[in-house]
Each structure stands twice: as structure tokens, then as C-alpha cells.
Short mmCIF file of C-alpha atoms (C1' of nucleotides) in Angstrom, two decimals:
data_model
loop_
_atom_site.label_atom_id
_atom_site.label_comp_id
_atom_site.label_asym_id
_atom_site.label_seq_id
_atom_site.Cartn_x
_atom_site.Cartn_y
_atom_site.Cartn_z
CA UNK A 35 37.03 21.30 35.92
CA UNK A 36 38.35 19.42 38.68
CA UNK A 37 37.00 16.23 38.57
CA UNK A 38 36.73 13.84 41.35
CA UNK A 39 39.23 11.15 41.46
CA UNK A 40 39.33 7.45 42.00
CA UNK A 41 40.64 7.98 45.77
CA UNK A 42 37.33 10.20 46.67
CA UNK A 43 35.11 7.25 46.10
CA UNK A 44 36.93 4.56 48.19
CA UNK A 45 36.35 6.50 50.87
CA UNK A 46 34.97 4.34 53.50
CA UNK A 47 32.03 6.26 55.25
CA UNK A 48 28.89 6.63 52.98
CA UNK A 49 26.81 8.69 54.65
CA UNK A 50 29.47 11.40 55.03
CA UNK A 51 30.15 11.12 51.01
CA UNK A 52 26.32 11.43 50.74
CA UNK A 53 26.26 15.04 52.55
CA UNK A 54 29.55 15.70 51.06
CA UNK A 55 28.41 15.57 47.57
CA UNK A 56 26.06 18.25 48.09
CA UNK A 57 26.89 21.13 46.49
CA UNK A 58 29.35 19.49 43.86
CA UNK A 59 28.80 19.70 40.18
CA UNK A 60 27.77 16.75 38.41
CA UNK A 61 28.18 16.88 34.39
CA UNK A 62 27.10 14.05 31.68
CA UNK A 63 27.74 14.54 28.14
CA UNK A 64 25.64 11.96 26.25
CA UNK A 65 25.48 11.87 22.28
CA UNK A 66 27.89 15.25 22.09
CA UNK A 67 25.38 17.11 24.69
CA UNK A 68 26.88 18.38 27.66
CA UNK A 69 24.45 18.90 30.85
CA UNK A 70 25.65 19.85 33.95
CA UNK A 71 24.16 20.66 37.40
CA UNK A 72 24.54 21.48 41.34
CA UNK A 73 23.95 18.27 43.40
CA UNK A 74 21.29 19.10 45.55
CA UNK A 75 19.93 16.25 47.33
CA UNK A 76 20.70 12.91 47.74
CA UNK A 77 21.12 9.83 50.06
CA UNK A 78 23.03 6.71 52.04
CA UNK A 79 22.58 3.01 51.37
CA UNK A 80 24.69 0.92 53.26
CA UNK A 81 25.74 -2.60 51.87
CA UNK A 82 25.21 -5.50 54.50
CA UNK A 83 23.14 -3.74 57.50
CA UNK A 84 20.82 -1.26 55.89
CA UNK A 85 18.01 -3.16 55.59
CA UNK A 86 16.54 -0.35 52.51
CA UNK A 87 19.90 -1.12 50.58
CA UNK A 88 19.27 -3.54 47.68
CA UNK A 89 22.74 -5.19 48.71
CA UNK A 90 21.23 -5.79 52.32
CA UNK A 91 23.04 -9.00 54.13
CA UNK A 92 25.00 -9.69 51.01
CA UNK A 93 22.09 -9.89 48.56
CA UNK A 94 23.82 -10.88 45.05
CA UNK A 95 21.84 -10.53 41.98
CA UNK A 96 22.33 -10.01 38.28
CA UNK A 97 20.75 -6.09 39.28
CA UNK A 98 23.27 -5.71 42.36
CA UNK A 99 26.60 -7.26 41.02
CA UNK A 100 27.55 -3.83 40.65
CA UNK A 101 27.67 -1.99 44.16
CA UNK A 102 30.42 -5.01 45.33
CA UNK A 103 32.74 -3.05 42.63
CA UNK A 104 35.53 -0.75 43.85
CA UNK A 105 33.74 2.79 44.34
CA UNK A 106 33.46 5.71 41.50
CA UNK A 107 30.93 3.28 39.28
CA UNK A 108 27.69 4.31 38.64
CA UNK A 109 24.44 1.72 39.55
CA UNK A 110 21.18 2.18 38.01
CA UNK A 111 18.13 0.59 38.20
CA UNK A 112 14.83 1.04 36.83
CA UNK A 113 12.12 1.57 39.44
CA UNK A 114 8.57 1.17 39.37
CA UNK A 115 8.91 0.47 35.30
CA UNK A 116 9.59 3.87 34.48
CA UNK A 117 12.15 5.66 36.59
CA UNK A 118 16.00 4.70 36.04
CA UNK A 119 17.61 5.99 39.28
CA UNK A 120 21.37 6.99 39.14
CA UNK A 121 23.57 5.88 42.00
CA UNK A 122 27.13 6.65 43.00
CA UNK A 123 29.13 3.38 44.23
CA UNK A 124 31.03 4.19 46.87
CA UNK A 125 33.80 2.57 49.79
CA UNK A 126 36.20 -0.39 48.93
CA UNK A 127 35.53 -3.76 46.86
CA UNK A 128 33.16 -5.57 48.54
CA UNK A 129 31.04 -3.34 50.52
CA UNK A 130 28.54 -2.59 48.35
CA UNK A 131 27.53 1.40 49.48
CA UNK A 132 25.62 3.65 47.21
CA UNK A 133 24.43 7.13 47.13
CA UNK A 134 21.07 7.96 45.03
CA UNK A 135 21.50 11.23 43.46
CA UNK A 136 17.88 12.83 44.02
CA UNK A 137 18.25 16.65 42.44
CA UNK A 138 20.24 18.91 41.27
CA UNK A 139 19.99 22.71 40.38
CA UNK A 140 20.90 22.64 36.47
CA UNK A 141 23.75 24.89 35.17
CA UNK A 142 24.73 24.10 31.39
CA UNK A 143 22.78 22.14 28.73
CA UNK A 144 19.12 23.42 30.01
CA UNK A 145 17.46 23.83 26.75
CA UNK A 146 19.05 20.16 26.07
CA UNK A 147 17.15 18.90 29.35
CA UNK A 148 13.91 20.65 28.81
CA UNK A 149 13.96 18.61 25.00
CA UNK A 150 14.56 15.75 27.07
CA UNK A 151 11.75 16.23 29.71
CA UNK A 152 9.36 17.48 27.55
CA UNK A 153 9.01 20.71 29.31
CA UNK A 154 8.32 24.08 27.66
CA UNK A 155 9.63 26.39 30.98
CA UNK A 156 12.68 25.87 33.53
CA UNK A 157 10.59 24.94 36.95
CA UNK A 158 12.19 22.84 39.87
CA UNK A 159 10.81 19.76 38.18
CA UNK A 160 13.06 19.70 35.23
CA UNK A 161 15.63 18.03 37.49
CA UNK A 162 14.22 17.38 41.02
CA UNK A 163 13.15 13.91 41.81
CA UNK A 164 15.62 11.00 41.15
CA UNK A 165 13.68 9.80 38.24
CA UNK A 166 13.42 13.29 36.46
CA UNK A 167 17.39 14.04 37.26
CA UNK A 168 17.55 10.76 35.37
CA UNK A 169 16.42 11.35 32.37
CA UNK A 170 17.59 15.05 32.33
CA UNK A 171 21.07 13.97 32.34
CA UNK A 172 20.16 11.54 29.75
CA UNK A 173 21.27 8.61 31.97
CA UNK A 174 19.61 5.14 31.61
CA UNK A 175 20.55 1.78 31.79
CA UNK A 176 23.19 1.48 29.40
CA UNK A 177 25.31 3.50 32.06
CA UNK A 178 25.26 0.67 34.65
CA UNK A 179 28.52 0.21 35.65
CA UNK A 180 30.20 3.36 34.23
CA UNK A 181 32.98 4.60 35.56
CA UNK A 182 32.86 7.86 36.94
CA UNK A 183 36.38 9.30 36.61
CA UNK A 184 35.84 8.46 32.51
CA UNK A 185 34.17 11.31 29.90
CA UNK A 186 30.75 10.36 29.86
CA UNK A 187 29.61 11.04 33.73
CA UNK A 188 31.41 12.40 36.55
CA UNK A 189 31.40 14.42 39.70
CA UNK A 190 33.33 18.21 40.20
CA UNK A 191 34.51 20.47 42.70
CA UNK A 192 32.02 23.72 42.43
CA UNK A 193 33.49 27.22 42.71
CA UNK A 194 30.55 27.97 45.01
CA UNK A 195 31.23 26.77 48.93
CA UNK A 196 28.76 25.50 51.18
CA UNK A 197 27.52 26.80 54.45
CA UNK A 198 26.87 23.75 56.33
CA UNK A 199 23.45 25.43 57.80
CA UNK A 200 22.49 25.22 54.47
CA UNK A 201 22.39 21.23 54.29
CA UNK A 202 19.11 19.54 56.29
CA UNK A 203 19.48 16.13 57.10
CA UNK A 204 15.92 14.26 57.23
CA UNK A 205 15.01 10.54 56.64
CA UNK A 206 15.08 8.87 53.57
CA UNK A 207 12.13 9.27 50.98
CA UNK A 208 10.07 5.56 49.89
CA UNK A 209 11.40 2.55 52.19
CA UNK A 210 8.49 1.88 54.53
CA UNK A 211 9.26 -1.22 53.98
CA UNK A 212 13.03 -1.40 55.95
CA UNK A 213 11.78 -1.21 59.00
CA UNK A 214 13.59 0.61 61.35
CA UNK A 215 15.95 1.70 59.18
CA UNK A 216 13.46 3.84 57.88
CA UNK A 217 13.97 6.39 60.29
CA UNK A 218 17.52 6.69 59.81
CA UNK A 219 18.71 10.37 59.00
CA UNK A 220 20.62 9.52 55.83
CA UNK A 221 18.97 12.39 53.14
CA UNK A 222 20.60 15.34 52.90
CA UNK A 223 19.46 18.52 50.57
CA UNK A 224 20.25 21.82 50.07
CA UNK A 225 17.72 24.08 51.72
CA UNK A 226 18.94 27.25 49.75
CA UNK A 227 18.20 25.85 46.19
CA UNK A 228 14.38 24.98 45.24
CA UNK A 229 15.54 22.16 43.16
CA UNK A 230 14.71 19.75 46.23
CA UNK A 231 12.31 16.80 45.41
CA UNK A 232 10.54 17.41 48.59
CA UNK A 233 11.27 19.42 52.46
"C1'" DA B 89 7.28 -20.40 35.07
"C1'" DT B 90 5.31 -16.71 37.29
"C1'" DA B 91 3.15 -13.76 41.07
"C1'" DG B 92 4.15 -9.74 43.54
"C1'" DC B 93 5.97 -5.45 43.88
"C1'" DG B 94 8.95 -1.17 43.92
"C1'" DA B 95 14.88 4.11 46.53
"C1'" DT B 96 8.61 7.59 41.43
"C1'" DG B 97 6.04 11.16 39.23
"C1'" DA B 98 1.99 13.20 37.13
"C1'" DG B 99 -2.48 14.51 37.40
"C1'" DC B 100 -6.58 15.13 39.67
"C1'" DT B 101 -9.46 16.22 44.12
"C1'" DG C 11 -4.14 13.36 49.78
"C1'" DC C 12 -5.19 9.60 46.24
"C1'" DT C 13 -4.64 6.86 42.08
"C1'" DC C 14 -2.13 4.60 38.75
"C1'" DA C 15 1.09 3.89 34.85
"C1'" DT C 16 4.43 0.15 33.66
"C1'" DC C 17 8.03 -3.65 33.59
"C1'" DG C 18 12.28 -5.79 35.23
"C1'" DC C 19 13.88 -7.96 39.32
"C1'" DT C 20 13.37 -11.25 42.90
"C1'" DA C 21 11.79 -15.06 45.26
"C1'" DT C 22 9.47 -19.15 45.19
"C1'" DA C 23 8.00 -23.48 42.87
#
DNA sequence: ATAGCGATGAGCT
DNA sequence: GCTCATCGCTATA
């Protein structure tokens, strides 16, 4: 249990936090049930000049009042009606970075997350896909804004070390619509686990 | 007030 | 590979 403190998530560069998180343990404990899980894949929004980042040139909305907080609060957002996507704040006040936590490779609390998916077996879509990691973890709206160094959600050191050739870097998954910051290499996943949403 | 649409996932072909 | 469920957010009026 050594959770990740305040300092971590003021860190100013996003997409390094993004492939750093890979491989850390991410835990929730929701309504006394403690899930945890590897962090497996995930990826960089920048604030102002990434034109897929819901903060893009300073966008301020009821939805995005969040990512201008001081890093180490959570942002989600439901997506397409269905899907609440969890995000990590990151970098000082203002700057409005996020990391979406696609998959993870779950640890404790599986039989929990199986209820809570509605699956019978433990397959890689218990927990791959941001919207299935989602409600896995049990997390949903009412954690907009949570902070992640409290004792609801929050983000470990693993025992297990990485091998960097393990990590592939690739574009981001569902923002045809940014342009050409589409093509920017700012998804990172863990090639060794199968709990990837997609290669 | 409201039209348009999305950082997805499941199921079927 | 294709369709579509489903609804809150955003922009525009």
C-alpha cells in the first residue's frame, strides 16, 4: 500500500504520467467492496492545444470545471449515454490535463466485478474498455471530482516492475474528429497483459 | 428551447 | 466490418 501522493499528480508533463501509470495498481472500495487492478492501458489529453481534449482552447463548461482543478481529482463523464469514463486530473491549477484510464488486469474483488458486469466467467472484457473498467470499479458520476489521495479511489505503487519493451505506444482510440491530433502517439498499453481494449 | 452528437460496447454478419 | 442503444452536454437561437 503505497499510495500515490498529492505531489505525483502536479507533475507537469501528461503524457509521461499517462505511460507512467502503466503498470500501477489502481484500487476503489465502493459500498465496503474493495476492487483492485493493474493499470493497463490508458491515454493523454492535453488542456488548451489538444484539439481531442474536452478542455481544448480553454473550453469551460459545467462538465469540464473539473480538469482546471489542481491534479489527483478524478473527471468523469458519461459518453455516448451509457459509458461513464474515469479520468485522472493531472499538472498544476489551471491546465486542465487528463488521463483516461482504458483497462486494467483485475487483482482483488473479481467475483465483486463479475456481479457488477453481469458476467458469469473472468475474460479480458470484465475490465478492458474504459466503459467496462468503469463500471467494474463501481465508479460513476457521483465520483466527479474525487480526490484521489482520499479512501474511496486511488492509485499504488505495484510490487511488479515494468520492462519498458513491454509498453506500446499507438494513437489514441475514437477522436476522428480532432484532426490532426488524431495521430498523435499518446495511448500507451501493456502488451504482456490481455486485458488491453484493443492492439 | 432544442438539434446534434459522442474519449463505447455488444451482438450479429 | 456494421449497426445501434441511449442521454447529457454543448452550441446555437
Amino acid at each position: 500500500m503505497n499510495k500515490l501522493p498529492q505531489s505525483y499528480y502536479e507533475k507537469q508533463d501528461v503524457v509521461f504520467l499517462a505511460r507512467d501509470l502503466i503498470g500501477k495498481t489502481i484500487v476503489s472500495i465502493i459500498d465496503g467492496n474493495r476492487t483492485s487492478g493493474i493499470i493497463t492501458e490508458t491515454e493523454a489529453y492535453r488542456g488548451y492545444d489538444d484539439k481531442a481534449c474536452h478542455a481544448h482552447l480553454g473550453r469551460f463548461t459545467d462538465r469540464t470545471k473539473i480538469m482546471y482543478e489542481t491534479g489527483g481529482v478524478a473527471y468523469v463523464y458519461l459518453c455516448y449515454g451509457i459509458h461513464h469514463l474515469f479520468n485522472i486530473i493531472t499538472n498544476t491549477q489551471d491546465n486542465a490535463d487528463a488521463i483516461l484510464i482504458r483497462a486494467v488486469e483485475p487483482i482483488d474483488g473479481i467475483d465483486i466485478m463479475k456481479q457488477r458486469r453481469g458476467k458469469e466467467k473472468l475474460d479480458k472484457t470484465l475490465t478492458s474498455g474504459p466503459g467496462n473498467f468503469s463500471k467494474a470499479f463501481a465508479l460513476d458520476k457521483s465520483h466527479y471530482g474525487a480526490d484521489l489521495t482520499g479512501d474511496t479511489v486511488w492509485i499504488e505503487e505495484s510490487n511488479k516492475s515494468i520492462d519498458p519493451e513491454e509498453i506500446i505506444i499507438s494513437k489514441r482510440i475514437g477522436i476522428d474528429y480532432a484532426d490532426e491530433d488524431k495521430d498523435l502517439p499518446w495511448r500507451f498499453y501493456l502488451n504482456t497483459s490481455k486485458f488491453v481494449s484493443k492492439r
